[in-house]
Amino acid sequence: GIQVEQSPPDLILQEGANSTLRCNFSDSVNNLQWFHQNPWGQLINLFYIPSGTKQNGRLSATTVATERYSLLYISSSQTTDSGVYFCAVGTGGNQFYFGTGTSLTVIP
Amino acid sequence: DVKVTQSSRYLVKRTGEKVFLECVQDMDHENMFWYRQDPGLGLRLIYFSYDVKMKEKGDIPEGYSVSREKKERFSLILESASTNQTSMYLCASSPATGLGTGELFFGEGSRLTVL
């Protein structure tokens, strides 16, 4: 199956800082999502972004499908942004492939 | 909003017990999935279903079975629980589209401990 790599694996930020999380994938995709896993374990949808750019408040995402990567930007980070961020891709079948996540810690 | 509901947030079972994890979605999605999540291993697909009574094995189906008798409900069954099945179990659903699957939505997760 398709390989999905996320970087960095761990990130520690001071509150108010900006960050960029990256997701690389090894083949063409027609489905890409970013999730935030909260401290209770639930995966919350952030963006459904197989291509292009989207913004939602302090978060934005860009997917360049032809170059096989996606970026998640977090601006003015807050302690509530802490958690694990996952990228998941789909290739046209019924399965999704997940990266191993970026663990973000925002300290006050 | 799409809602995916898992029946239990936390369960503690004994080795050898039969365990049922239930998942219900309210958006008429065709596709439903069961994943398990373990530290250092990420999310791994156990089974998925693309229609009522249809199922396909994922990456780690051993020791598990599933049931989908109604479109909205997808159950994961551990026939004889073992300690190595202690994990976080995540149910998800997505609509079918002309290109495969649409946006994926997760339930809150069920944390199972097998003693």
mmCIF file with all atom_site columns, C-alpha atoms in Angstrom:
data_model
loop_
_atom_site.group_PDB
_atom_site.id
_atom_site.type_symbol
_atom_site.label_atom_id
_atom_site.label_alt_id
_atom_site.label_comp_id
_atom_site.label_asym_id
_atom_site.label_entity_id
_atom_site.label_seq_id
_atom_site.pdbx_PDB_ins_code
_atom_site.Cartn_x
_atom_site.Cartn_y
_atom_site.Cartn_z
_atom_site.occupancy
_atom_site.B_iso_or_equiv
_atom_site.pdbx_formal_charge
_atom_site.auth_seq_id
_atom_site.auth_comp_id
_atom_site.auth_asym_id
_atom_site.auth_atom_id
_atom_site.pdbx_PDB_model_num
ATOM 1   C CA . GLY A 1 1   ? 0.000   0.000   0.000  1.00 0.00 ? 1   GLY A CA 1
ATOM 2   C CA . ILE A 1 2   ? 0.845   3.651   -0.101 1.00 0.00 ? 2   ILE A CA 1
ATOM 3   C CA . GLN A 1 3   ? 3.434   4.998   2.342  1.00 0.00 ? 3   GLN A CA 1
ATOM 4   C CA . VAL A 1 4   ? 2.591   8.072   4.389  1.00 0.00 ? 4   VAL A CA 1
ATOM 5   C CA . GLU A 1 5   ? 5.310   9.884   6.299  1.00 0.00 ? 5   GLU A CA 1
ATOM 6   C CA . GLN A 1 6   ? 4.789   12.739  8.715  1.00 0.00 ? 6   GLN A CA 1
ATOM 7   C CA . SER A 1 7   ? 7.362   15.134  10.069 1.00 0.00 ? 7   SER A CA 1
ATOM 8   C CA . PRO A 1 8   ? 8.458   16.112  12.558 1.00 0.00 ? 8   PRO A CA 1
ATOM 9   C CA . PRO A 1 9   ? 7.485   13.221  14.850 1.00 0.00 ? 9   PRO A CA 1
ATOM 10  C CA . ASP A 1 10  ? 7.544   15.495  17.893 1.00 0.00 ? 10  ASP A CA 1
ATOM 11  C CA . LEU A 1 11  ? 7.268   19.237  18.291 1.00 0.00 ? 11  LEU A CA 1
ATOM 12  C CA . ILE A 1 12  ? 7.361   21.451  21.357 1.00 0.00 ? 12  ILE A CA 1
ATOM 13  C CA . LEU A 1 13  ? 6.275   25.060  21.009 1.00 0.00 ? 13  LEU A CA 1
ATOM 14  C CA . GLN A 1 14  ? 5.884   28.075  23.188 1.00 0.00 ? 14  GLN A CA 1
ATOM 15  C CA . GLU A 1 15  ? 2.346   29.422  23.227 1.00 0.00 ? 15  GLU A CA 1
ATOM 16  C CA . GLY A 1 16  ? 1.919   31.966  20.458 1.00 0.00 ? 16  GLY A CA 1
ATOM 17  C CA . ALA A 1 17  ? 4.452   30.391  18.104 1.00 0.00 ? 17  ALA A CA 1
ATOM 18  C CA . ASN A 1 18  ? 3.697   29.192  14.589 1.00 0.00 ? 18  ASN A CA 1
ATOM 19  C CA . SER A 1 19  ? 4.396   25.729  13.206 1.00 0.00 ? 19  SER A CA 1
ATOM 20  C CA . THR A 1 20  ? 4.278   23.692  10.018 1.00 0.00 ? 20  THR A CA 1
ATOM 21  C CA . LEU A 1 21  ? 3.557   19.980  9.927  1.00 0.00 ? 21  LEU A CA 1
ATOM 22  C CA . ARG A 1 22  ? 4.314   17.969  6.831  1.00 0.00 ? 22  ARG A CA 1
ATOM 23  C CA . CYS A 1 23  ? 2.784   14.860  5.262  1.00 0.00 ? 23  CYS A CA 1
ATOM 24  C CA . ASN A 1 24  ? 4.513   13.099  2.367  1.00 0.00 ? 24  ASN A CA 1
ATOM 25  C CA . PHE A 1 25  ? 2.881   10.254  0.464  1.00 0.00 ? 25  PHE A CA 1
ATOM 26  C CA . SER A 1 26  ? 4.332   7.805   -2.010 1.00 0.00 ? 26  SER A CA 1
ATOM 27  C CA . ASP A 1 27  ? 1.650   7.620   -4.703 1.00 0.00 ? 27  ASP A CA 1
ATOM 28  C CA . SER A 1 28  ? -1.195  9.573   -6.254 1.00 0.00 ? 28  SER A CA 1
ATOM 29  C CA . VAL A 1 29  ? -4.118  10.196  -3.943 1.00 0.00 ? 29  VAL A CA 1
ATOM 30  C CA . ASN A 1 30  ? -7.654  11.447  -4.392 1.00 0.00 ? 30  ASN A CA 1
ATOM 31  C CA . ASN A 1 31  ? -8.433  11.883  -0.719 1.00 0.00 ? 31  ASN A CA 1
ATOM 32  C CA . LEU A 1 32  ? -6.370  13.544  2.008  1.00 0.00 ? 32  LEU A CA 1
ATOM 33  C CA . GLN A 1 33  ? -7.432  14.531  5.478  1.00 0.00 ? 33  GLN A CA 1
ATOM 34  C CA . TRP A 1 34  ? -5.830  16.069  8.550  1.00 0.00 ? 34  TRP A CA 1
ATOM 35  C CA . PHE A 1 35  ? -7.004  15.045  12.019 1.00 0.00 ? 35  PHE A CA 1
ATOM 36  C CA . HIS A 1 36  ? -6.248  16.190  15.547 1.00 0.00 ? 36  HIS A CA 1
ATOM 37  C CA . GLN A 1 37  ? -6.399  13.521  18.228 1.00 0.00 ? 37  GLN A CA 1
ATOM 38  C CA . ASN A 1 38  ? -7.525  15.097  21.458 1.00 0.00 ? 38  ASN A CA 1
ATOM 39  C CA . PRO A 1 39  ? -6.350  13.977  24.920 1.00 0.00 ? 39  PRO A CA 1
ATOM 40  C CA . TRP A 1 40  ? -9.350  11.645  25.219 1.00 0.00 ? 40  TRP A CA 1
ATOM 41  C CA . GLY A 1 41  ? -8.391  9.812   22.049 1.00 0.00 ? 41  GLY A CA 1
ATOM 42  C CA . GLN A 1 42  ? -10.984 11.036  19.583 1.00 0.00 ? 42  GLN A CA 1
ATOM 43  C CA . LEU A 1 43  ? -9.823  12.026  16.107 1.00 0.00 ? 43  LEU A CA 1
ATOM 44  C CA . ILE A 1 44  ? -11.300 15.365  15.147 1.00 0.00 ? 44  ILE A CA 1
ATOM 45  C CA . ASN A 1 45  ? -11.541 16.325  11.488 1.00 0.00 ? 45  ASN A CA 1
ATOM 46  C CA . LEU A 1 46  ? -9.500  19.400  10.632 1.00 0.00 ? 46  LEU A CA 1
ATOM 47  C CA . PHE A 1 47  ? -9.380  19.450  6.843  1.00 0.00 ? 47  PHE A CA 1
ATOM 48  C CA . TYR A 1 48  ? -10.533 17.367  3.929  1.00 0.00 ? 48  TYR A CA 1
ATOM 49  C CA . ILE A 1 49  ? -8.048  18.576  1.329  1.00 0.00 ? 49  ILE A CA 1
ATOM 50  C CA . PRO A 1 50  ? -7.096  16.318  -1.592 1.00 0.00 ? 50  PRO A CA 1
ATOM 51  C CA . SER A 1 51  ? -5.722  19.407  -3.353 1.00 0.00 ? 51  SER A CA 1
ATOM 52  C CA . GLY A 1 52  ? -5.471  23.151  -2.945 1.00 0.00 ? 52  GLY A CA 1
ATOM 53  C CA . THR A 1 53  ? -5.525  25.337  0.142  1.00 0.00 ? 53  THR A CA 1
ATOM 54  C CA . LYS A 1 54  ? -8.053  25.751  2.935  1.00 0.00 ? 54  LYS A CA 1
ATOM 55  C CA . GLN A 1 55  ? -8.154  27.866  6.053  1.00 0.00 ? 55  GLN A CA 1
ATOM 56  C CA . ASN A 1 56  ? -10.115 27.567  9.262  1.00 0.00 ? 56  ASN A CA 1
ATOM 57  C CA . GLY A 1 57  ? -9.275  30.192  11.844 1.00 0.00 ? 57  GLY A CA 1
ATOM 58  C CA . ARG A 1 58  ? -5.676  29.789  12.986 1.00 0.00 ? 58  ARG A CA 1
ATOM 59  C CA . LEU A 1 59  ? -5.251  26.600  10.998 1.00 0.00 ? 59  LEU A CA 1
ATOM 60  C CA . SER A 1 60  ? -4.668  26.235  7.315  1.00 0.00 ? 60  SER A CA 1
ATOM 61  C CA . ALA A 1 61  ? -3.623  23.414  5.018  1.00 0.00 ? 61  ALA A CA 1
ATOM 62  C CA . THR A 1 62  ? -2.163  23.060  1.569  1.00 0.00 ? 62  THR A CA 1
ATOM 63  C CA . THR A 1 63  ? -1.939  19.932  -0.550 1.00 0.00 ? 63  THR A CA 1
ATOM 64  C CA . VAL A 1 64  ? 0.261   19.769  -3.652 1.00 0.00 ? 64  VAL A CA 1
ATOM 65  C CA . ALA A 1 65  ? -0.937  16.492  -5.102 1.00 0.00 ? 65  ALA A CA 1
ATOM 66  C CA . THR A 1 66  ? 1.471   16.522  -8.046 1.00 0.00 ? 66  THR A CA 1
ATOM 67  C CA . GLU A 1 67  ? 4.421   16.694  -5.637 1.00 0.00 ? 67  GLU A CA 1
ATOM 68  C CA . ARG A 1 68  ? 2.850   14.292  -3.148 1.00 0.00 ? 68  ARG A CA 1
ATOM 69  C CA . TYR A 1 69  ? 2.818   16.327  0.012  1.00 0.00 ? 69  TYR A CA 1
ATOM 70  C CA . SER A 1 70  ? 0.533   18.285  2.270  1.00 0.00 ? 70  SER A CA 1
ATOM 71  C CA . LEU A 1 71  ? 1.279   20.916  4.909  1.00 0.00 ? 71  LEU A CA 1
ATOM 72  C CA . LEU A 1 72  ? -0.677  21.891  7.992  1.00 0.00 ? 72  LEU A CA 1
ATOM 73  C CA . TYR A 1 73  ? -0.001  25.345  9.389  1.00 0.00 ? 73  TYR A CA 1
ATOM 74  C CA . ILE A 1 74  ? -0.820  26.304  12.941 1.00 0.00 ? 74  ILE A CA 1
ATOM 75  C CA . SER A 1 75  ? -0.485  29.981  13.771 1.00 0.00 ? 75  SER A CA 1
ATOM 76  C CA . SER A 1 76  ? -0.451  31.598  17.206 1.00 0.00 ? 76  SER A CA 1
ATOM 77  C CA . SER A 1 77  ? -0.512  28.204  18.877 1.00 0.00 ? 77  SER A CA 1
ATOM 78  C CA . GLN A 1 78  ? -2.493  27.652  22.064 1.00 0.00 ? 78  GLN A CA 1
ATOM 79  C CA . THR A 1 79  ? -2.203  24.981  24.741 1.00 0.00 ? 79  THR A CA 1
ATOM 80  C CA . THR A 1 80  ? -5.436  23.463  23.442 1.00 0.00 ? 80  THR A CA 1
ATOM 81  C CA . ASP A 1 81  ? -3.644  22.719  20.160 1.00 0.00 ? 81  ASP A CA 1
ATOM 82  C CA . SER A 1 82  ? -1.593  20.064  21.955 1.00 0.00 ? 82  SER A CA 1
ATOM 83  C CA . GLY A 1 83  ? -2.140  16.511  20.842 1.00 0.00 ? 83  GLY A CA 1
ATOM 84  C CA . VAL A 1 84  ? -1.289  14.292  17.927 1.00 0.00 ? 84  VAL A CA 1
ATOM 85  C CA . TYR A 1 85  ? -1.909  15.371  14.339 1.00 0.00 ? 85  TYR A CA 1
ATOM 86  C CA . PHE A 1 86  ? -2.518  12.687  11.743 1.00 0.00 ? 86  PHE A CA 1
ATOM 87  C CA . CYS A 1 87  ? -2.557  12.793  7.992  1.00 0.00 ? 87  CYS A CA 1
ATOM 88  C CA . ALA A 1 88  ? -4.609  10.151  6.139  1.00 0.00 ? 88  ALA A CA 1
ATOM 89  C CA . VAL A 1 89  ? -4.798  9.514   2.419  1.00 0.00 ? 89  VAL A CA 1
ATOM 90  C CA . GLY A 1 90  ? -7.032  7.487   0.122  1.00 0.00 ? 90  GLY A CA 1
ATOM 91  C CA . THR A 1 91  ? -6.215  6.256   -3.355 1.00 0.00 ? 91  THR A CA 1
ATOM 92  C CA . GLY A 1 92  ? -9.607  5.457   -4.830 1.00 0.00 ? 92  GLY A CA 1
ATOM 93  C CA . GLY A 1 93  ? -10.387 2.232   -3.074 1.00 0.00 ? 93  GLY A CA 1
ATOM 94  C CA . ASN A 1 94  ? -12.144 1.826   0.234  1.00 0.00 ? 94  ASN A CA 1
ATOM 95  C CA . GLN A 1 95  ? -9.121  2.156   2.454  1.00 0.00 ? 95  GLN A CA 1
ATOM 96  C CA . PHE A 1 96  ? -7.285  5.011   4.082  1.00 0.00 ? 96  PHE A CA 1
ATOM 97  C CA . TYR A 1 97  ? -3.597  5.050   4.902  1.00 0.00 ? 97  TYR A CA 1
ATOM 98  C CA . PHE A 1 98  ? -2.413  6.915   7.972  1.00 0.00 ? 98  PHE A CA 1
ATOM 99  C CA . GLY A 1 99  ? 0.860   8.519   8.870  1.00 0.00 ? 99  GLY A CA 1
ATOM 100 C CA . THR A 1 100 ? 2.351   7.864   12.293 1.00 0.00 ? 100 THR A CA 1
ATOM 101 C CA . GLY A 1 101 ? 1.486   11.352  13.460 1.00 0.00 ? 101 GLY A CA 1
ATOM 102 C CA . THR A 1 102 ? 3.158   14.474  14.823 1.00 0.00 ? 102 THR A CA 1
ATOM 103 C CA . SER A 1 103 ? 2.929   14.893  18.574 1.00 0.00 ? 103 SER A CA 1
ATOM 104 C CA . LEU A 1 104 ? 2.585   18.589  19.400 1.00 0.00 ? 104 LEU A CA 1
ATOM 105 C CA . THR A 1 105 ? 3.055   20.044  22.861 1.00 0.00 ? 105 THR A CA 1
ATOM 106 C CA . VAL A 1 106 ? 2.319   23.722  23.391 1.00 0.00 ? 106 VAL A CA 1
ATOM 107 C CA . ILE A 1 107 ? 3.674   25.095  26.636 1.00 0.00 ? 107 ILE A CA 1
ATOM 108 C CA . PRO A 1 108 ? 2.346   28.262  28.269 1.00 0.00 ? 108 PRO A CA 1
ATOM 109 C CA . ASP B 2 1   ? -23.072 17.165  11.868 1.00 0.00 ? 1   ASP B CA 1
ATOM 110 C CA . VAL B 2 2   ? -22.015 13.589  11.317 1.00 0.00 ? 2   VAL B CA 1
ATOM 111 C CA . LYS B 2 3   ? -22.095 11.572  14.457 1.00 0.00 ? 3   LYS B CA 1
ATOM 112 C CA . VAL B 2 4   ? -20.353 8.257   14.996 1.00 0.00 ? 4   VAL B CA 1
ATOM 113 C CA . THR B 2 5   ? -21.169 6.732   18.347 1.00 0.00 ? 5   THR B CA 1
ATOM 114 C CA . GLN B 2 6   ? -19.250 3.934   20.015 1.00 0.00 ? 6   GLN B CA 1
ATOM 115 C CA . SER B 2 7   ? -21.083 2.038   22.703 1.00 0.00 ? 7   SER B CA 1
ATOM 116 C CA . SER B 2 8   ? -18.429 2.038   25.411 1.00 0.00 ? 8   SER B CA 1
ATOM 117 C CA . ARG B 2 9   ? -15.593 4.454   26.158 1.00 0.00 ? 9   ARG B CA 1
ATOM 118 C CA . TYR B 2 10  ? -13.833 2.125   28.588 1.00 0.00 ? 10  TYR B CA 1
ATOM 119 C CA . LEU B 2 11  ? -14.084 -1.639  29.021 1.00 0.00 ? 11  LEU B CA 1
ATOM 120 C CA . VAL B 2 12  ? -12.253 -4.111  31.222 1.00 0.00 ? 12  VAL B CA 1
ATOM 121 C CA . LYS B 2 13  ? -12.582 -7.779  30.285 1.00 0.00 ? 13  LYS B CA 1
ATOM 122 C CA . ARG B 2 14  ? -11.012 -11.074 31.311 1.00 0.00 ? 14  ARG B CA 1
ATOM 123 C CA . THR B 2 15  ? -8.945  -13.295 29.054 1.00 0.00 ? 15  THR B CA 1
ATOM 124 C CA . GLY B 2 16  ? -11.218 -15.649 27.119 1.00 0.00 ? 16  GLY B CA 1
ATOM 125 C CA . GLU B 2 17  ? -14.321 -13.483 27.326 1.00 0.00 ? 17  GLU B CA 1
ATOM 126 C CA . LYS B 2 18  ? -16.315 -12.624 24.229 1.00 0.00 ? 18  LYS B CA 1
ATOM 127 C CA . VAL B 2 19  ? -16.317 -8.882  23.648 1.00 0.00 ? 19  VAL B CA 1
ATOM 128 C CA . PHE B 2 20  ? -18.663 -6.815  21.504 1.00 0.00 ? 20  PHE B CA 1
ATOM 129 C CA . LEU B 2 21  ? -17.819 -3.283  20.436 1.00 0.00 ? 21  LEU B CA 1
ATOM 130 C CA . GLU B 2 22  ? -20.705 -1.466  18.812 1.00 0.00 ? 22  GLU B CA 1
ATOM 131 C CA . CYS B 2 23  ? -20.592 1.488   16.462 1.00 0.00 ? 23  CYS B CA 1
ATOM 132 C CA . VAL B 2 24  ? -23.499 3.477   15.027 1.00 0.00 ? 24  VAL B CA 1
ATOM 133 C CA . GLN B 2 25  ? -23.402 6.302   12.481 1.00 0.00 ? 25  GLN B CA 1
ATOM 134 C CA . ASP B 2 26  ? -26.267 8.629   11.645 1.00 0.00 ? 26  ASP B CA 1
ATOM 135 C CA . MET B 2 27  ? -25.328 9.879   8.167  1.00 0.00 ? 27  MET B CA 1
ATOM 136 C CA . ASP B 2 28  ? -26.288 6.954   5.955  1.00 0.00 ? 28  ASP B CA 1
ATOM 137 C CA . HIS B 2 29  ? -22.643 6.295   5.068  1.00 0.00 ? 29  HIS B CA 1
ATOM 138 C CA . GLU B 2 30  ? -21.894 3.243   2.987  1.00 0.00 ? 30  GLU B CA 1
ATOM 139 C CA . ASN B 2 31  ? -18.418 2.614   4.415  1.00 0.00 ? 31  ASN B CA 1
ATOM 140 C CA . MET B 2 32  ? -17.580 1.756   7.996  1.00 0.00 ? 32  MET B CA 1
ATOM 141 C CA . PHE B 2 33  ? -14.216 0.865   9.512  1.00 0.00 ? 33  PHE B CA 1
ATOM 142 C CA . TRP B 2 34  ? -12.669 -0.549  12.662 1.00 0.00 ? 34  TRP B CA 1
ATOM 143 C CA . TYR B 2 35  ? -9.119  0.447   13.587 1.00 0.00 ? 35  TYR B CA 1
ATOM 144 C CA . ARG B 2 36  ? -6.948  -0.233  16.576 1.00 0.00 ? 36  ARG B CA 1
ATOM 145 C CA . GLN B 2 37  ? -4.367  2.219   17.813 1.00 0.00 ? 37  GLN B CA 1
ATOM 146 C CA . ASP B 2 38  ? -1.310  1.266   19.821 1.00 0.00 ? 38  ASP B CA 1
ATOM 147 C CA . PRO B 2 39  ? 1.646   3.391   20.918 1.00 0.00 ? 39  PRO B CA 1
ATOM 148 C CA . GLY B 2 40  ? 4.346   3.414   18.280 1.00 0.00 ? 40  GLY B CA 1
ATOM 149 C CA . LEU B 2 41  ? 2.228   1.499   15.767 1.00 0.00 ? 41  LEU B CA 1
ATOM 150 C CA . GLY B 2 42  ? -0.238  4.153   14.698 1.00 0.00 ? 42  GLY B CA 1
ATOM 151 C CA . LEU B 2 43  ? -3.695  3.268   13.384 1.00 0.00 ? 43  LEU B CA 1
ATOM 152 C CA . ARG B 2 44  ? -4.097  -0.185  11.906 1.00 0.00 ? 44  ARG B CA 1
ATOM 153 C CA . LEU B 2 45  ? -7.158  -1.327  10.003 1.00 0.00 ? 45  LEU B CA 1
ATOM 154 C CA . ILE B 2 46  ? -8.883  -4.422  11.370 1.00 0.00 ? 46  ILE B CA 1
ATOM 155 C CA . TYR B 2 47  ? -11.929 -4.707  9.081  1.00 0.00 ? 47  TYR B CA 1
ATOM 156 C CA . PHE B 2 48  ? -14.031 -2.508  6.910  1.00 0.00 ? 48  PHE B CA 1
ATOM 157 C CA . SER B 2 49  ? -17.467 -2.789  5.356  1.00 0.00 ? 49  SER B CA 1
ATOM 158 C CA . TYR B 2 50  ? -18.713 -1.084  2.198  1.00 0.00 ? 50  TYR B CA 1
ATOM 159 C CA . ASP B 2 51  ? -22.302 -2.274  2.406  1.00 0.00 ? 51  ASP B CA 1
ATOM 160 C CA . VAL B 2 52  ? -24.725 -4.188  4.580  1.00 0.00 ? 52  VAL B CA 1
ATOM 161 C CA . LYS B 2 53  ? -23.518 -7.749  5.170  1.00 0.00 ? 53  LYS B CA 1
ATOM 162 C CA . MET B 2 54  ? -20.317 -6.996  3.224  1.00 0.00 ? 54  MET B CA 1
ATOM 163 C CA . LYS B 2 55  ? -16.938 -6.979  4.905  1.00 0.00 ? 55  LYS B CA 1
ATOM 164 C CA . GLU B 2 56  ? -13.307 -7.059  3.984  1.00 0.00 ? 56  GLU B CA 1
ATOM 165 C CA . LYS B 2 57  ? -10.260 -7.853  6.048  1.00 0.00 ? 57  LYS B CA 1
ATOM 166 C CA . GLY B 2 58  ? -7.862  -5.090  6.826  1.00 0.00 ? 58  GLY B CA 1
ATOM 167 C CA . ASP B 2 59  ? -4.254  -5.391  7.907  1.00 0.00 ? 59  ASP B CA 1
ATOM 168 C CA . ILE B 2 60  ? -4.758  -7.184  11.228 1.00 0.00 ? 60  ILE B CA 1
ATOM 169 C CA . PRO B 2 61  ? -8.007  -9.219  11.190 1.00 0.00 ? 61  PRO B CA 1
ATOM 170 C CA . GLU B 2 62  ? -6.712  -12.172 13.214 1.00 0.00 ? 62  GLU B CA 1
ATOM 171 C CA . GLY B 2 63  ? -8.657  -12.672 16.421 1.00 0.00 ? 63  GLY B CA 1
ATOM 172 C CA . TYR B 2 64  ? -11.510 -10.407 15.312 1.00 0.00 ? 64  TYR B CA 1
ATOM 173 C CA . SER B 2 65  ? -14.768 -10.701 13.430 1.00 0.00 ? 65  SER B CA 1
ATOM 174 C CA . VAL B 2 66  ? -17.353 -8.122  12.399 1.00 0.00 ? 66  VAL B CA 1
ATOM 175 C CA . SER B 2 67  ? -21.045 -7.862  11.728 1.00 0.00 ? 67  SER B CA 1
ATOM 176 C CA . ARG B 2 68  ? -23.011 -5.389  9.668  1.00 0.00 ? 68  ARG B CA 1
ATOM 177 C CA . GLU B 2 69  ? -26.679 -6.319  9.650  1.00 0.00 ? 69  GLU B CA 1
ATOM 178 C CA . LYS B 2 70  ? -27.901 -2.738  9.255  1.00 0.00 ? 70  LYS B CA 1
ATOM 179 C CA . LYS B 2 71  ? -26.350 0.107   7.326  1.00 0.00 ? 71  LYS B CA 1
ATOM 180 C CA . GLU B 2 72  ? -25.904 2.312   10.368 1.00 0.00 ? 72  GLU B CA 1
ATOM 181 C CA . ARG B 2 73  ? -24.339 -0.267  12.678 1.00 0.00 ? 73  ARG B CA 1
ATOM 182 C CA . PHE B 2 74  ? -20.968 -2.009  12.514 1.00 0.00 ? 74  PHE B CA 1
ATOM 183 C CA . SER B 2 75  ? -19.931 -4.328  15.319 1.00 0.00 ? 75  SER B CA 1
ATOM 184 C CA . LEU B 2 76  ? -16.481 -5.626  16.186 1.00 0.00 ? 76  LEU B CA 1
ATOM 185 C CA . ILE B 2 77  ? -16.326 -8.970  17.969 1.00 0.00 ? 77  ILE B CA 1
ATOM 186 C CA . LEU B 2 78  ? -13.453 -10.461 19.899 1.00 0.00 ? 78  LEU B CA 1
ATOM 187 C CA . GLU B 2 79  ? -14.415 -14.128 20.118 1.00 0.00 ? 79  GLU B CA 1
ATOM 188 C CA . SER B 2 80  ? -11.970 -14.899 22.922 1.00 0.00 ? 80  SER B CA 1
ATOM 189 C CA . ALA B 2 81  ? -10.223 -11.836 24.238 1.00 0.00 ? 81  ALA B CA 1
ATOM 190 C CA . SER B 2 82  ? -6.493  -11.995 24.864 1.00 0.00 ? 82  SER B CA 1
ATOM 191 C CA . THR B 2 83  ? -4.158  -9.614  26.644 1.00 0.00 ? 83  THR B CA 1
ATOM 192 C CA . ASN B 2 84  ? -2.532  -8.580  23.355 1.00 0.00 ? 84  ASN B CA 1
ATOM 193 C CA . GLN B 2 85  ? -5.883  -7.162  22.296 1.00 0.00 ? 85  GLN B CA 1
ATOM 194 C CA . THR B 2 86  ? -5.648  -4.487  24.968 1.00 0.00 ? 86  THR B CA 1
ATOM 195 C CA . SER B 2 87  ? -5.834  -1.348  22.871 1.00 0.00 ? 87  SER B CA 1
ATOM 196 C CA . MET B 2 88  ? -7.773  1.704   21.782 1.00 0.00 ? 88  MET B CA 1
ATOM 197 C CA . TYR B 2 89  ? -10.417 0.771   19.198 1.00 0.00 ? 89  TYR B CA 1
ATOM 198 C CA . LEU B 2 90  ? -11.662 3.412   16.803 1.00 0.00 ? 90  LEU B CA 1
ATOM 199 C CA . CYS B 2 91  ? -14.718 3.176   14.583 1.00 0.00 ? 91  CYS B CA 1
ATOM 200 C CA . ALA B 2 92  ? -15.132 5.402   11.543 1.00 0.00 ? 92  ALA B CA 1
ATOM 201 C CA . SER B 2 93  ? -17.507 5.928   8.656  1.00 0.00 ? 93  SER B CA 1
ATOM 202 C CA . SER B 2 94  ? -17.381 7.615   5.274  1.00 0.00 ? 94  SER B CA 1
ATOM 203 C CA . PRO B 2 95  ? -19.653 8.038   2.278  1.00 0.00 ? 95  PRO B CA 1
ATOM 204 C CA . ALA B 2 96  ? -18.956 6.240   -0.967 1.00 0.00 ? 96  ALA B CA 1
ATOM 205 C CA . THR B 2 97  ? -18.116 8.556   -3.850 1.00 0.00 ? 97  THR B CA 1
ATOM 206 C CA . GLY B 2 98  ? -17.297 8.060   -7.495 1.00 0.00 ? 98  GLY B CA 1
ATOM 207 C CA . LEU B 2 99  ? -13.622 8.177   -6.551 1.00 0.00 ? 99  LEU B CA 1
ATOM 208 C CA . GLY B 2 100 ? -13.789 5.733   -3.666 1.00 0.00 ? 100 GLY B CA 1
ATOM 209 C CA . THR B 2 101 ? -14.315 6.996   -0.167 1.00 0.00 ? 101 THR B CA 1
ATOM 210 C CA . GLY B 2 102 ? -15.301 10.467  0.937  1.00 0.00 ? 102 GLY B CA 1
ATOM 211 C CA . GLU B 2 103 ? -14.469 12.228  4.161  1.00 0.00 ? 103 GLU B CA 1
ATOM 212 C CA . LEU B 2 104 ? -13.772 9.946   7.100  1.00 0.00 ? 104 LEU B CA 1
ATOM 213 C CA . PHE B 2 105 ? -15.410 10.570  10.494 1.00 0.00 ? 105 PHE B CA 1
ATOM 214 C CA . PHE B 2 106 ? -14.419 8.900   13.761 1.00 0.00 ? 106 PHE B CA 1
ATOM 215 C CA . GLY B 2 107 ? -16.200 7.954   16.924 1.00 0.00 ? 107 GLY B CA 1
ATOM 216 C CA . GLU B 2 108 ? -14.838 8.777   20.372 1.00 0.00 ? 108 GLU B CA 1
ATOM 217 C CA . GLY B 2 109 ? -12.941 5.512   20.705 1.00 0.00 ? 109 GLY B CA 1
ATOM 218 C CA . SER B 2 110 ? -13.245 2.531   23.033 1.00 0.00 ? 110 SER B CA 1
ATOM 219 C CA . ARG B 2 111 ? -10.337 1.768   25.320 1.00 0.00 ? 111 ARG B CA 1
ATOM 220 C CA . LEU B 2 112 ? -10.289 -1.966  26.027 1.00 0.00 ? 112 LEU B CA 1
ATOM 221 C CA . THR B 2 113 ? -8.211  -3.583  28.739 1.00 0.00 ? 113 THR B CA 1
ATOM 222 C CA . VAL B 2 114 ? -7.986  -7.379  28.814 1.00 0.00 ? 114 VAL B CA 1
ATOM 223 C CA . LEU B 2 115 ? -6.736  -8.836  32.096 1.00 0.00 ? 115 LEU B CA 1
#
